[in-house]
mmCIF file of C-alpha atoms in Angstrom:
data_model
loop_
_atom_site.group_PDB
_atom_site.id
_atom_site.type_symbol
_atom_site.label_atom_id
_atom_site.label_comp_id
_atom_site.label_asym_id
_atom_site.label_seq_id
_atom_site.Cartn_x
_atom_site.Cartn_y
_atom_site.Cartn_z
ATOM 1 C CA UNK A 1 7.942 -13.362 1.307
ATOM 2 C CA UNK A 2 4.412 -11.115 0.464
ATOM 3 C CA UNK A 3 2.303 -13.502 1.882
ATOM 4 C CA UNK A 4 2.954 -12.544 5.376
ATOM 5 C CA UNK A 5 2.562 -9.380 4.711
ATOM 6 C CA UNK A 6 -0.887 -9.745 2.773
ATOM 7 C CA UNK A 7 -1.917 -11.489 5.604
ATOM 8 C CA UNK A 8 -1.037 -8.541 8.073
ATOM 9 C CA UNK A 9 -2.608 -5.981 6.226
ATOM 10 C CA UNK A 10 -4.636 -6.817 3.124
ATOM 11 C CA UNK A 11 -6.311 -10.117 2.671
ATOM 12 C CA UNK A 12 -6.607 -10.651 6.665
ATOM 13 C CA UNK A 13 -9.258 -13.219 6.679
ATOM 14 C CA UNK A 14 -8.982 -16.739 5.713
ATOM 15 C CA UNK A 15 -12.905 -15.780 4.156
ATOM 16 C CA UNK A 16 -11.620 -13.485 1.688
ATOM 17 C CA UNK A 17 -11.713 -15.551 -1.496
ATOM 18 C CA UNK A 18 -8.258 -14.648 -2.440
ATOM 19 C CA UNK A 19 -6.380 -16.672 0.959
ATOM 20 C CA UNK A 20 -6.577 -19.884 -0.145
ATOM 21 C CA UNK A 21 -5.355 -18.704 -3.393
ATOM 22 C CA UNK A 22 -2.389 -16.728 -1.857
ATOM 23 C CA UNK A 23 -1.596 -19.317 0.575
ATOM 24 C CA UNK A 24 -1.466 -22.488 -2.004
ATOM 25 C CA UNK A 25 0.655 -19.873 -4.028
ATOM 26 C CA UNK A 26 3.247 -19.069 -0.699
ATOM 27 C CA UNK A 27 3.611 -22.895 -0.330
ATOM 28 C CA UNK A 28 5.115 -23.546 -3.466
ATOM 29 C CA UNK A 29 1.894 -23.631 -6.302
ATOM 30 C CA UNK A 30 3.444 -21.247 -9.152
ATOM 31 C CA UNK A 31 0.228 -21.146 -10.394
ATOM 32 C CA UNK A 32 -1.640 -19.932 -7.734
ATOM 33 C CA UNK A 33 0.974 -17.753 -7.064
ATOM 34 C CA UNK A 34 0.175 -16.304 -10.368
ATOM 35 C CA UNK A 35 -3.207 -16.042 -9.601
ATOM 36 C CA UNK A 36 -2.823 -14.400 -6.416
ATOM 37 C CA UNK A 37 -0.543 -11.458 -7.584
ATOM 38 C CA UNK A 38 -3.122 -11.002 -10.371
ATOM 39 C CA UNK A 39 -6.603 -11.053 -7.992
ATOM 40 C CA UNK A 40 -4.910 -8.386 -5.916
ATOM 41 C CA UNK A 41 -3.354 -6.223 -8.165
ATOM 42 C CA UNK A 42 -7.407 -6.002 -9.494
ATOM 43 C CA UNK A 43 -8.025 -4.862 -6.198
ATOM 44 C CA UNK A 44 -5.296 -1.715 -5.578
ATOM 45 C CA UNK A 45 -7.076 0.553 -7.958
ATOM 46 C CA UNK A 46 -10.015 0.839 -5.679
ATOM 47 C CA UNK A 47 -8.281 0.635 -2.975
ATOM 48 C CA UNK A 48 -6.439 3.536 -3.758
ATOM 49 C CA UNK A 49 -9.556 5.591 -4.727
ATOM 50 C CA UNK A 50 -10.840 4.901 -1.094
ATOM 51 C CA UNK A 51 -7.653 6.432 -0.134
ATOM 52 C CA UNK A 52 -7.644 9.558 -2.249
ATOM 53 C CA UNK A 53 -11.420 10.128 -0.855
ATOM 54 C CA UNK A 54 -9.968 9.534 2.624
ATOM 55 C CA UNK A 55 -7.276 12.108 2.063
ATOM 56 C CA UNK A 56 -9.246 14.664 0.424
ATOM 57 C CA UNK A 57 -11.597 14.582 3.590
ATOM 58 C CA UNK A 58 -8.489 14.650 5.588
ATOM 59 C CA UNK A 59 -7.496 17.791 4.051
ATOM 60 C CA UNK A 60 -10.914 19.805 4.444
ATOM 61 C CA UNK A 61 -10.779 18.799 7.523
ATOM 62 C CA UNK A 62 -7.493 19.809 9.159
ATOM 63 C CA UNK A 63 -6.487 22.622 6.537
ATOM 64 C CA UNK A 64 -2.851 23.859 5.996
ATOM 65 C CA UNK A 65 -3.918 27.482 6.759
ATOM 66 C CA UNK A 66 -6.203 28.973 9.309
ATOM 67 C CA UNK A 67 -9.306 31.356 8.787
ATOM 68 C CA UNK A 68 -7.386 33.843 7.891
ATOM 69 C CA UNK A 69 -5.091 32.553 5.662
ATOM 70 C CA UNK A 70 -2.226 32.849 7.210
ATOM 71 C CA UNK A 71 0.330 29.523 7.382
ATOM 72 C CA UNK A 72 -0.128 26.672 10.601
ATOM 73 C CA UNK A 73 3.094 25.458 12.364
ATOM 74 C CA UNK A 74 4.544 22.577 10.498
ATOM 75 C CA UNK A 75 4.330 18.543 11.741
ATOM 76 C CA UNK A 76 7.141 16.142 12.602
ATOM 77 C CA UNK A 77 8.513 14.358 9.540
ATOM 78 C CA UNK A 78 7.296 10.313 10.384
ATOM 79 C CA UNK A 79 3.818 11.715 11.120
ATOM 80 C CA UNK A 80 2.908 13.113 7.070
ATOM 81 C CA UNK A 81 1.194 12.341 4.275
ATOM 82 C CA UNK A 82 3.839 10.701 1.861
ATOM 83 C CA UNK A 83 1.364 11.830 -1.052
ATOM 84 C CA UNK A 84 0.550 15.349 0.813
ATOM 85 C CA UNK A 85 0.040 17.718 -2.200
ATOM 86 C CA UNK A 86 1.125 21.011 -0.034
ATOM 87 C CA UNK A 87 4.203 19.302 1.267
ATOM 88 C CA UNK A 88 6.144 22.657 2.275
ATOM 89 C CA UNK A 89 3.317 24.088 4.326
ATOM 90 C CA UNK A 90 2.692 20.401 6.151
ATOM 91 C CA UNK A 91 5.943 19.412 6.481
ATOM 92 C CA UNK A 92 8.049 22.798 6.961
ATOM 93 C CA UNK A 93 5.302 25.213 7.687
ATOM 94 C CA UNK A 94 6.181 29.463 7.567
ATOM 95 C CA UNK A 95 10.111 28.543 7.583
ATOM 96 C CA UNK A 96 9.897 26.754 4.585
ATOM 97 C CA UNK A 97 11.224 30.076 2.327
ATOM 98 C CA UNK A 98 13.787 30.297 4.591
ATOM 99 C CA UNK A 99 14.660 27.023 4.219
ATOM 100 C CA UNK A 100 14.448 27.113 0.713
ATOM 101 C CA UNK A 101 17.103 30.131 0.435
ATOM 102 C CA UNK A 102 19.640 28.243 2.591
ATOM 103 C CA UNK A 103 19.212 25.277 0.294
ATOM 104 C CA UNK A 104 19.495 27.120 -2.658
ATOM 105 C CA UNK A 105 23.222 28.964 -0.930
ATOM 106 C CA UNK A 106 24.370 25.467 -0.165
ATOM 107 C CA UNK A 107 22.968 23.364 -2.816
ATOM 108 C CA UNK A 108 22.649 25.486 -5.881
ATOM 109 C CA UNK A 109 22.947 22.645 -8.350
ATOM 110 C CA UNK A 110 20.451 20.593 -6.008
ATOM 111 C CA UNK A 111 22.446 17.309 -5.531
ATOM 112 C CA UNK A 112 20.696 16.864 -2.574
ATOM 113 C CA UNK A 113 16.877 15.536 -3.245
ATOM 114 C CA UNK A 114 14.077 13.924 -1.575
ATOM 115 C CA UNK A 115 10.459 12.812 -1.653
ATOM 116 C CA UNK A 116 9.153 16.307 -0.001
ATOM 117 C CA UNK A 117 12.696 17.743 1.240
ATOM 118 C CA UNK A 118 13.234 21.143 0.699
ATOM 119 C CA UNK A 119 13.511 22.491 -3.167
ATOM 120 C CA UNK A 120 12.034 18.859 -4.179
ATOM 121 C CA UNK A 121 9.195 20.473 -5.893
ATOM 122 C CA UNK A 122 11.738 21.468 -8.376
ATOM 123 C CA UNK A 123 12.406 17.779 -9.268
ATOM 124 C CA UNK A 124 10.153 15.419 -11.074
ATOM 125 C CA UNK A 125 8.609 12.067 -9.162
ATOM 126 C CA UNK A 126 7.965 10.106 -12.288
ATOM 127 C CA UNK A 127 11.754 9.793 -12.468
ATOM 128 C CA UNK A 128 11.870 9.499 -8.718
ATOM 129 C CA UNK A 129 13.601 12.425 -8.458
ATOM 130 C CA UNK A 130 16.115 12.027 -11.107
ATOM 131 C CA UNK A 131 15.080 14.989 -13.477
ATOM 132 C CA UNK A 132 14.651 18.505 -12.863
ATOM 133 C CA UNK A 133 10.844 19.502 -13.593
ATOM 134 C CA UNK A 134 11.446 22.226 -16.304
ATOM 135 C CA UNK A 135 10.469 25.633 -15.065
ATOM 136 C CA UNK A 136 10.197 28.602 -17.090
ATOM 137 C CA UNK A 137 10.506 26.519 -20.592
ATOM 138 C CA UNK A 138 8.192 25.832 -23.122
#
């Protein structure tokens, strides 16, 4: 179920107004249930803009290029940013054109998609990754 997993990461303390709530709700009370999923979904919107200001420090912190411009090395795949916005320079650093060419000899029709894999740019994440993003159309 959620609640063990609310309890692990988001409403920790049995203070927090919401565990009773969540609690009655995991041992059987639809209602408070209800009311549970409702209190915290309240509560992921500034949660999420805590994030965003976490990232963005992140990011002026530990760039994606040095002083001069010029590319850093890439990072290992489980340690990213699953929302980084420069994905090829993080993730794949100076190989990623490279990359991109091979993909684009053995994938041309890009069958082969995921959340920041190489040539996923090219694919929208609304439709999680089910529609080409159309480039070069009005």
């Amino acid at each position: 179920t959620l609640w063990p997993r609310l309890q692990l990461y988001a409403i920790r303390s049995q203070r927090d107004p919401l565990w009773p709530i969540c609690d009655d709700g995991a041992h059987g009370n639809e209602t408070a249930a209800s009311e549970c999923w409702a209190a915290w979904k309240e509560r992921i919107p500034p949660l999420q803009a805590q994030l965003q200001v976490v990232r963005e420090t992140l990011r002026a912190a530990l760039p994606n290029k040095d002083e001069a411009g010029r590319p850093l090395s890439g990072s290992y795949w489980a340690e990213t940013d699953y929302d980084e916005a420069d994905f090829q320079t993080s993730h794949w650093g100076t190989a990623y054109p490279r990359l991109l060419a091979v993909k684009d000899m053995y994938d041309p029709d890009g069958l082969f998609v995921c959340h920041h894999c190489v040539g996923s740019e090219r694919w929208t994440k609304d439709s999680n990754y089910n529609c080409r993003v159309p480039i070069g159309r009005p």
